Short mmCIF file of N, CA and C in Angstrom, two decimals:
data_model
loop_
_atom_site.label_atom_id
_atom_site.label_comp_id
_atom_site.label_asym_id
_atom_site.label_seq_id
_atom_site.Cartn_x
_atom_site.Cartn_y
_atom_site.Cartn_z
N ARG Q 1 -0.09 53.62 60.80
CA ARG Q 1 1.39 54.01 61.28
C ARG Q 1 1.93 55.16 60.75
N HIS Q 2 2.53 56.29 61.56
CA HIS Q 2 3.19 57.40 61.05
C HIS Q 2 4.66 57.46 60.82
N VAL Q 3 5.48 57.52 60.15
CA VAL Q 3 6.55 58.08 59.89
C VAL Q 3 7.05 59.51 59.77
N ARG Q 4 7.95 59.91 60.52
CA ARG Q 4 8.00 61.34 60.76
C ARG Q 4 9.19 61.66 59.65
N ILE Q 5 8.98 62.44 58.71
CA ILE Q 5 10.00 63.13 57.65
C ILE Q 5 10.72 64.13 58.17
N ASP Q 6 11.98 63.96 58.08
CA ASP Q 6 12.78 65.33 58.43
C ASP Q 6 12.91 66.09 57.38
N GLU Q 7 13.16 67.32 57.30
CA GLU Q 7 13.31 68.68 56.66
C GLU Q 7 14.35 68.12 55.20
N ASP Q 8 15.17 67.08 55.50
CA ASP Q 8 15.78 66.96 53.92
C ASP Q 8 15.32 65.56 53.24
N GLY Q 9 14.13 65.43 53.70
CA GLY Q 9 13.30 64.53 53.20
C GLY Q 9 13.60 63.15 53.24
N ARG Q 10 14.29 62.82 54.23
CA ARG Q 10 14.34 61.29 55.00
C ARG Q 10 13.44 60.93 55.97
N SER Q 11 12.92 60.05 56.22
CA SER Q 11 12.37 59.53 57.32
C SER Q 11 13.43 59.29 58.35
N SER Q 12 12.84 59.02 59.61
CA SER Q 12 13.56 58.82 60.63
C SER Q 12 14.16 57.87 60.78
N SER Q 13 13.19 56.90 60.53
CA SER Q 13 13.49 55.21 60.38
C SER Q 13 14.67 55.21 59.51
N SER Q 14 14.66 55.80 58.16
CA SER Q 14 15.67 55.16 57.29
C SER Q 14 17.15 55.75 57.94
N VAL Q 15 17.16 56.49 58.65
CA VAL Q 15 18.46 57.03 59.43
C VAL Q 15 18.83 55.85 60.23
N LEU Q 16 17.64 55.50 60.99
CA LEU Q 16 17.96 54.63 62.17
C LEU Q 16 18.52 53.04 61.50
N TYR Q 17 17.63 53.13 60.35
CA TYR Q 17 18.21 52.04 59.62
C TYR Q 17 19.78 51.76 59.03
N GLY Q 18 20.18 53.24 58.66
CA GLY Q 18 21.40 53.49 58.17
C GLY Q 18 22.50 53.24 59.35
N ILE Q 19 22.13 53.89 60.16
CA ILE Q 19 23.01 53.26 61.50
C ILE Q 19 22.96 52.22 61.98
N LEU Q 20 21.91 51.36 62.12
CA LEU Q 20 22.19 50.18 62.58
C LEU Q 20 23.27 49.38 61.06
N ALA Q 21 22.72 49.70 60.27
CA ALA Q 21 23.97 48.78 58.85
C ALA Q 21 25.39 49.29 59.25
N VAL Q 22 25.19 50.83 59.52
CA VAL Q 22 26.87 50.88 59.96
C VAL Q 22 27.76 50.05 61.34
N ALA Q 23 26.42 49.98 62.06
CA ALA Q 23 26.77 49.36 63.36
C ALA Q 23 27.26 47.54 62.83
N ALA Q 24 26.22 46.91 62.03
CA ALA Q 24 26.63 45.86 61.67
C ALA Q 24 27.82 45.74 60.92
N ILE Q 25 28.27 46.38 60.34
CA ILE Q 25 30.01 46.69 59.23
C ILE Q 25 30.84 46.48 60.54
N PHE Q 26 30.43 46.92 61.31
CA PHE Q 26 31.66 46.91 62.50
C PHE Q 26 31.37 45.68 63.17
N VAL Q 27 30.05 45.25 63.42
CA VAL Q 27 30.38 44.02 63.98
C VAL Q 27 30.99 42.83 62.87
N CYS Q 28 30.45 42.99 61.60
CA CYS Q 28 30.85 41.81 60.75
C CYS Q 28 32.85 42.18 60.71
N PHE Q 29 33.37 43.39 61.07
CA PHE Q 29 35.07 43.62 60.88
C PHE Q 29 35.12 42.68 61.96
N ARG Q 30 34.86 43.07 63.30
CA ARG Q 30 35.33 42.38 64.50
C ARG Q 30 35.10 40.77 64.25
N ILE Q 31 33.95 40.30 63.77
CA ILE Q 31 33.97 38.79 63.50
C ILE Q 31 34.79 38.29 62.62
N ASN Q 32 35.08 39.07 61.46
CA ASN Q 32 36.26 38.55 60.39
C ASN Q 32 37.42 38.80 61.05
N VAL Q 33 37.96 40.04 61.83
CA VAL Q 33 39.55 39.84 62.06
C VAL Q 33 39.74 38.38 63.30
N ASN Q 34 38.45 38.03 64.15
CA ASN Q 34 38.54 37.26 65.33
C ASN Q 34 38.64 35.75 64.56
N ILE Q 35 38.29 35.43 63.41
CA ILE Q 35 38.16 34.29 62.51
C ILE Q 35 38.99 33.83 62.16
N SER Q 36 39.67 32.43 62.21
CA SER Q 36 40.84 31.78 61.54
C SER Q 36 40.76 32.02 60.21
N PRO Q 37 41.19 32.59 58.83
CA PRO Q 37 41.18 32.09 57.64
C PRO Q 37 40.97 30.65 57.22
N SER Q 38 41.23 29.51 58.11
CA SER Q 38 40.73 28.33 57.92
C SER Q 38 38.93 28.08 58.07
N VAL Q 39 38.35 28.79 58.59
CA VAL Q 39 36.98 28.81 59.21
C VAL Q 39 36.10 29.71 58.35
N LEU Q 40 35.54 29.50 57.65
CA LEU Q 40 34.41 30.22 56.89
C LEU Q 40 35.11 31.19 55.85
N TRP Q 41 36.60 30.40 55.64
CA TRP Q 41 37.26 31.22 54.41
C TRP Q 41 36.39 32.03 53.09
N GLU Q 42 35.32 31.32 52.69
CA GLU Q 42 34.46 31.82 51.38
C GLU Q 42 33.60 33.17 52.25
N LEU Q 43 33.43 33.25 53.32
CA LEU Q 43 32.80 33.97 53.77
C LEU Q 43 33.77 35.74 54.29
N GLU Q 44 35.13 35.37 53.84
CA GLU Q 44 35.52 36.35 54.47
C GLU Q 44 35.51 37.93 54.24
N TYR Q 45 35.36 38.03 53.09
CA TYR Q 45 34.84 39.37 52.41
C TYR Q 45 33.25 39.62 52.35
N GLY Q 46 32.32 38.62 52.42
CA GLY Q 46 30.99 38.94 52.28
C GLY Q 46 30.31 39.23 53.45
N TRP Q 47 31.26 39.25 54.21
CA TRP Q 47 30.31 39.50 55.50
C TRP Q 47 29.98 40.99 55.54
N PHE Q 48 30.83 41.63 54.76
CA PHE Q 48 30.32 43.28 54.54
C PHE Q 48 29.72 43.67 53.67
N VAL Q 49 28.99 42.98 52.58
CA VAL Q 49 28.27 43.48 51.47
C VAL Q 49 26.82 43.94 51.85
N LEU Q 50 26.26 43.02 52.49
CA LEU Q 50 24.92 43.40 52.86
C LEU Q 50 24.46 44.76 53.73
N PRO Q 51 25.73 44.70 54.82
CA PRO Q 51 25.41 46.15 55.65
C PRO Q 51 25.49 47.22 54.79
N PHE Q 52 26.73 47.07 53.93
CA PHE Q 52 27.21 48.20 53.45
C PHE Q 52 26.21 48.76 52.36
N VAL Q 53 25.61 47.80 51.53
CA VAL Q 53 24.51 48.39 50.59
C VAL Q 53 23.11 48.91 51.20
N PHE Q 54 23.06 48.29 52.79
CA PHE Q 54 21.89 49.31 53.01
C PHE Q 54 22.48 50.56 53.83
N ALA Q 55 23.40 50.48 54.40
CA ALA Q 55 24.10 51.75 54.60
C ALA Q 55 24.25 52.94 53.74
N VAL Q 56 24.56 52.31 52.72
CA VAL Q 56 24.19 53.39 51.14
C VAL Q 56 23.14 53.86 51.28
N LYS Q 57 22.40 52.79 50.96
CA LYS Q 57 20.68 53.13 50.65
C LYS Q 57 19.89 53.98 51.85
N TYR Q 58 20.22 53.78 53.12
CA TYR Q 58 19.96 54.33 54.04
C TYR Q 58 20.38 55.92 54.10
N LEU Q 59 21.54 55.94 54.08
CA LEU Q 59 22.35 57.09 54.72
C LEU Q 59 22.61 57.95 54.13
N LEU Q 60 22.84 57.44 52.22
CA LEU Q 60 23.35 58.42 51.13
C LEU Q 60 22.40 58.08 49.97
N GLY Q 61 21.14 57.30 50.17
CA GLY Q 61 20.21 57.56 49.26
C GLY Q 61 19.98 58.70 48.62
N ASN Q 62 19.79 59.81 49.57
CA ASN Q 62 19.11 61.05 48.87
C ASN Q 62 19.83 62.24 48.11
N VAL Q 63 21.26 61.66 48.56
CA VAL Q 63 22.02 62.29 47.53
C VAL Q 63 22.02 62.79 46.27
N PRO Q 64 21.43 63.57 45.77
CA PRO Q 64 21.24 63.51 44.07
C PRO Q 64 22.64 63.17 43.45
N VAL Q 65 23.62 63.58 43.70
CA VAL Q 65 24.74 63.22 42.71
C VAL Q 65 25.09 61.79 42.89
N LEU Q 66 25.16 61.16 44.04
CA LEU Q 66 25.35 59.75 44.31
C LEU Q 66 24.40 58.86 43.92
N SER Q 67 23.11 59.32 43.67
CA SER Q 67 21.96 58.54 43.42
C SER Q 67 21.84 58.38 41.97
N ARG Q 68 22.22 59.37 41.26
CA ARG Q 68 22.58 59.67 39.76
C ARG Q 68 23.72 58.44 39.25
N PHE Q 69 24.63 58.66 40.11
CA PHE Q 69 25.97 57.67 39.96
C PHE Q 69 25.60 56.18 39.95
N LEU Q 70 25.03 55.76 41.26
CA LEU Q 70 24.61 54.65 41.53
C LEU Q 70 23.61 54.16 40.56
N SER Q 71 22.65 54.84 40.23
CA SER Q 71 21.51 54.45 38.75
C SER Q 71 22.43 54.31 37.54
N PHE Q 72 23.65 55.31 37.03
CA PHE Q 72 24.26 54.87 35.98
C PHE Q 72 24.83 53.55 35.98
N MET Q 73 25.67 53.49 37.05
CA MET Q 73 26.16 52.37 37.42
C MET Q 73 25.38 50.96 37.28
N GLY Q 74 23.92 51.33 37.74
CA GLY Q 74 23.46 49.97 37.77
C GLY Q 74 22.97 49.73 36.60
N LYS Q 75 22.61 50.76 35.66
CA LYS Q 75 22.07 50.21 34.21
C LYS Q 75 23.13 49.80 33.46
N HIS Q 76 24.23 49.72 33.79
CA HIS Q 76 25.45 48.96 32.91
C HIS Q 76 25.82 47.89 33.61
N SER Q 77 25.67 47.50 34.82
CA SER Q 77 26.33 46.75 35.88
C SER Q 77 26.58 45.35 35.29
N MET Q 78 25.09 44.73 34.54
CA MET Q 78 25.33 43.53 34.13
C MET Q 78 26.26 43.14 33.07
N THR Q 79 26.46 44.35 31.90
CA THR Q 79 27.31 44.22 30.89
C THR Q 79 29.09 44.31 31.32
N MET Q 80 28.76 45.32 32.42
CA MET Q 80 30.52 45.53 32.91
C MET Q 80 30.66 44.11 33.56
N PHE Q 81 29.90 43.45 33.96
CA PHE Q 81 30.19 41.98 34.70
C PHE Q 81 30.46 41.16 33.62
N LEU Q 82 29.71 41.13 32.62
CA LEU Q 82 29.92 40.49 31.33
C LEU Q 82 30.99 40.29 30.55
N THR Q 83 31.62 41.83 30.63
CA THR Q 83 32.75 41.98 30.09
C THR Q 83 34.02 42.19 30.72
N HIS Q 84 34.09 42.38 31.86
CA HIS Q 84 35.48 42.76 32.79
C HIS Q 84 36.27 41.58 32.77
N SER Q 85 36.16 40.76 32.34
CA SER Q 85 36.83 39.47 32.59
C SER Q 85 37.78 39.39 31.00
N PHE Q 86 37.15 39.75 29.96
CA PHE Q 86 37.82 39.76 28.60
C PHE Q 86 38.82 41.37 28.95
N ILE Q 87 38.84 42.27 29.48
CA ILE Q 87 39.67 43.45 29.78
C ILE Q 87 40.59 42.80 30.60
N ARG Q 88 40.08 42.14 31.73
CA ARG Q 88 41.13 41.88 32.94
C ARG Q 88 42.37 41.01 32.21
N TRP Q 89 42.13 39.67 31.44
CA TRP Q 89 42.80 39.29 30.96
C TRP Q 89 43.45 39.16 29.74
N PRO Q 90 42.66 38.65 28.99
CA PRO Q 90 43.40 38.50 27.37
C PRO Q 90 43.90 39.56 26.87
N TYR Q 91 42.97 40.83 26.72
CA TYR Q 91 43.23 41.41 25.67
C TYR Q 91 43.91 42.96 26.30
N LEU Q 92 43.54 43.27 27.33
CA LEU Q 92 44.25 44.75 27.87
C LEU Q 92 45.07 44.69 29.29
N GLU Q 93 45.55 43.17 29.41
CA GLU Q 93 46.02 42.83 30.95
C GLU Q 93 47.40 43.83 31.24
N SER Q 94 47.96 44.53 30.00
CA SER Q 94 49.17 45.33 30.21
C SER Q 94 48.68 46.58 31.06
N VAL Q 95 47.58 47.00 30.02
CA VAL Q 95 47.14 48.09 30.64
C VAL Q 95 46.31 48.10 32.43
N VAL Q 96 45.50 47.09 32.35
CA VAL Q 96 45.18 47.11 33.44
C VAL Q 96 45.95 46.59 34.58
N TYR Q 97 46.73 45.82 34.90
CA TYR Q 97 47.91 45.65 35.45
C TYR Q 97 49.46 46.34 35.50
N GLY Q 98 49.51 47.26 34.42
CA GLY Q 98 50.53 47.84 34.72
C GLY Q 98 51.04 48.73 35.60
N THR Q 99 50.09 49.17 36.41
CA THR Q 99 51.01 50.27 37.34
C THR Q 99 51.76 49.45 38.51
N GLY Q 100 51.16 48.46 39.03
CA GLY Q 100 51.60 47.53 39.82
C GLY Q 100 50.71 48.00 41.09
N ASN Q 101 50.08 48.46 41.64
CA ASN Q 101 49.53 49.10 42.42
C ASN Q 101 48.27 48.59 42.09
N PHE Q 102 47.27 47.83 43.26
CA PHE Q 102 46.22 47.37 43.40
C PHE Q 102 45.23 48.10 43.30
N MET Q 103 45.28 49.37 43.82
CA MET Q 103 43.54 50.56 43.66
C MET Q 103 43.99 51.06 42.30
N LEU Q 104 45.37 51.30 41.80
CA LEU Q 104 45.33 51.95 40.40
C LEU Q 104 44.68 50.49 39.34
N ASN Q 105 45.32 49.79 39.64
CA ASN Q 105 44.56 48.50 38.49
C ASN Q 105 42.94 48.32 38.89
N TYR Q 106 42.58 48.40 39.81
CA TYR Q 106 41.21 48.35 40.17
C TYR Q 106 40.56 49.59 39.23
N VAL Q 107 41.09 51.29 39.45
CA VAL Q 107 40.54 51.59 38.63
C VAL Q 107 40.36 51.70 37.38
N ALA Q 108 41.82 51.37 36.73
CA ALA Q 108 41.84 50.95 35.65
C ALA Q 108 40.72 50.05 34.97
N LEU Q 109 40.67 49.12 35.42
CA LEU Q 109 39.86 48.08 35.34
C LEU Q 109 38.29 48.60 35.30
N LEU Q 110 38.16 49.28 36.50
CA LEU Q 110 36.71 50.00 36.31
C LEU Q 110 36.39 50.91 35.60
N VAL Q 111 37.15 51.93 35.16
CA VAL Q 111 37.10 53.15 34.08
C VAL Q 111 36.76 52.34 32.50
N LEU Q 112 37.73 51.44 32.12
CA LEU Q 112 37.57 50.53 31.05
C LEU Q 112 36.28 49.50 30.97
N SER Q 113 35.85 48.96 31.75
CA SER Q 113 34.73 48.24 31.99
C SER Q 113 33.51 49.36 31.95
N VAL Q 114 33.31 50.30 32.36
CA VAL Q 114 32.43 51.28 32.40
C VAL Q 114 32.39 51.97 30.71
N ALA Q 115 33.44 52.16 30.01
CA ALA Q 115 33.48 52.62 28.78
C ALA Q 115 33.10 51.54 27.73
N LEU Q 116 33.50 50.20 27.97
CA LEU Q 116 33.20 48.85 27.24
C LEU Q 116 31.79 49.00 27.63
N ALA Q 117 31.21 49.03 28.65
CA ALA Q 117 29.54 48.94 28.72
C ALA Q 117 28.63 49.56 28.15
N VAL Q 118 29.20 51.06 28.34
CA VAL Q 118 28.43 52.33 27.57
C VAL Q 118 28.19 51.93 26.45
N VAL Q 119 29.55 51.57 25.51
CA VAL Q 119 29.88 51.51 23.86
C VAL Q 119 28.66 50.36 23.94
N VAL Q 120 28.55 48.90 24.25
CA VAL Q 120 27.93 48.02 24.00
C VAL Q 120 26.68 48.00 24.29
N ASP Q 121 26.11 48.81 25.56
CA ASP Q 121 24.84 49.15 25.76
C ASP Q 121 24.11 50.09 24.34
N TRP Q 122 25.20 50.84 24.09
CA TRP Q 122 24.57 51.99 23.19
C TRP Q 122 24.30 51.14 21.95
N LEU Q 123 25.31 50.37 21.61
CA LEU Q 123 25.31 49.33 20.34
C LEU Q 123 23.82 48.54 20.33
N LEU Q 124 23.78 47.94 21.46
CA LEU Q 124 22.44 47.15 21.51
C LEU Q 124 21.11 47.74 21.47
N ASP Q 125 21.38 49.13 21.96
CA ASP Q 125 20.11 49.80 21.59
C ASP Q 125 19.56 50.20 20.58
N LYS Q 126 20.94 50.40 19.83
CA LYS Q 126 20.87 50.89 18.28
C LYS Q 126 20.58 49.45 17.23
N VAL Q 127 20.71 48.52 17.68
CA VAL Q 127 20.10 47.42 17.11
C VAL Q 127 18.71 47.05 17.34
N HIS Q 128 18.36 47.48 18.52
CA HIS Q 128 16.88 46.79 19.18
C HIS Q 128 17.18 45.67 19.23
N LEU Q 129 18.17 45.39 19.86
CA LEU Q 129 17.97 43.90 20.54
C LEU Q 129 17.11 43.68 21.67
N HIS Q 130 16.67 44.40 22.41
CA HIS Q 130 15.69 44.51 23.77
C HIS Q 130 14.10 44.00 22.71
N ARG Q 131 13.94 44.76 21.61
CA ARG Q 131 12.91 44.49 21.17
C ARG Q 131 12.55 42.87 20.43
N PHE Q 132 13.94 42.72 19.98
CA PHE Q 132 13.91 41.24 19.26
C PHE Q 132 13.89 40.19 20.15
N ILE Q 133 14.19 40.33 21.67
CA ILE Q 133 14.31 39.27 22.40
C ILE Q 133 12.70 39.38 22.88
N SER Q 134 12.08 40.66 22.70
CA SER Q 134 10.87 40.47 23.38
C SER Q 134 9.88 39.76 22.29
N TYR Q 135 10.09 40.13 21.25
CA TYR Q 135 9.69 39.46 19.85
C TYR Q 135 9.69 37.99 20.24
N VAL Q 136 11.01 37.46 20.46
CA VAL Q 136 11.28 36.39 20.08
C VAL Q 136 10.78 35.36 21.38
N THR Q 137 10.87 35.64 22.86
CA THR Q 137 10.02 35.38 23.76
C THR Q 137 8.57 35.41 23.66
N GLY Q 138 7.88 36.17 23.01
CA GLY Q 138 6.58 36.11 22.75
C GLY Q 138 6.17 35.01 21.88
N LYS Q 139 7.18 34.96 21.14
CA LYS Q 139 6.84 33.97 19.79
C LYS Q 139 6.97 32.33 20.80
N ILE Q 140 7.75 32.10 21.80
CA ILE Q 140 7.92 31.04 22.38
C ILE Q 140 7.06 30.87 23.33
N ASP Q 141 6.67 31.67 24.18
CA ASP Q 141 5.24 31.67 25.51
C ASP Q 141 4.08 31.16 24.37
N GLY Q 142 3.96 31.81 22.93
CA GLY Q 142 2.77 31.81 22.13
C GLY Q 142 2.92 30.17 21.84
N MET Q 143 3.86 29.44 21.58
CA MET Q 143 4.11 28.21 20.95
C MET Q 143 4.02 27.19 22.14
N ARG Q 144 4.22 27.50 23.48
CA ARG Q 144 4.00 26.62 24.45
C ARG Q 144 2.26 26.75 25.08
N ARG Q 145 2.04 28.03 24.77
CA ARG Q 145 0.57 27.89 24.95
C ARG Q 145 -0.31 26.94 23.96
N THR Q 146 -0.14 27.35 22.93
CA THR Q 146 -0.78 26.49 21.83
C THR Q 146 -0.31 24.91 21.51
N THR Q 147 0.85 24.78 21.96
CA THR Q 147 1.26 22.90 22.07
C THR Q 147 0.99 22.31 23.54
N ASN Q 148 0.60 23.41 24.35
CA ASN Q 148 0.27 22.94 25.67
C ASN Q 148 1.78 21.90 26.41
N ILE Q 149 2.91 22.66 26.16
CA ILE Q 149 4.04 21.74 26.49
C ILE Q 149 4.12 21.85 28.18
N ASP Q 150 3.75 22.69 28.88
CA ASP Q 150 3.67 22.62 30.48
C ASP Q 150 2.77 21.55 31.06
N ALA Q 151 1.72 21.35 30.20
CA ALA Q 151 0.41 20.24 30.62
C ALA Q 151 1.38 18.51 30.77
N ALA Q 152 2.46 18.68 29.97
CA ALA Q 152 2.90 17.34 29.83
C ALA Q 152 3.89 17.13 31.19
#
């Protein structure tokens, strides 16, 4: 099977997938608008996630600046997820919600979460936590193999 590569480095199939994803976003929006809030309320905003991810991946995946930004955010995403609730409520609530504008509140939370995630990840690298976790899991795997725990 042959895939034609355009001069910008993207395959024609990736452009097609991106266009289909954008179309799926519009279909999801129409479904969301027409559904009563009491029906499928837990999916109210969940309809958009998968098509949005595909649209970004296939239409904007080759943009170098965006690719580096998404790579950076992906590297720190777990730490951001684990720490944002501490920033949001108990410690910096007045800073995050101080503006009264929901978009500025979101940007403030995002900036603070990224800053904290970068610091925490840097500290974890300095104390070699990943090496320690590998050591401990190796010991646990070794104990499991020698004692044959899985056979029970």
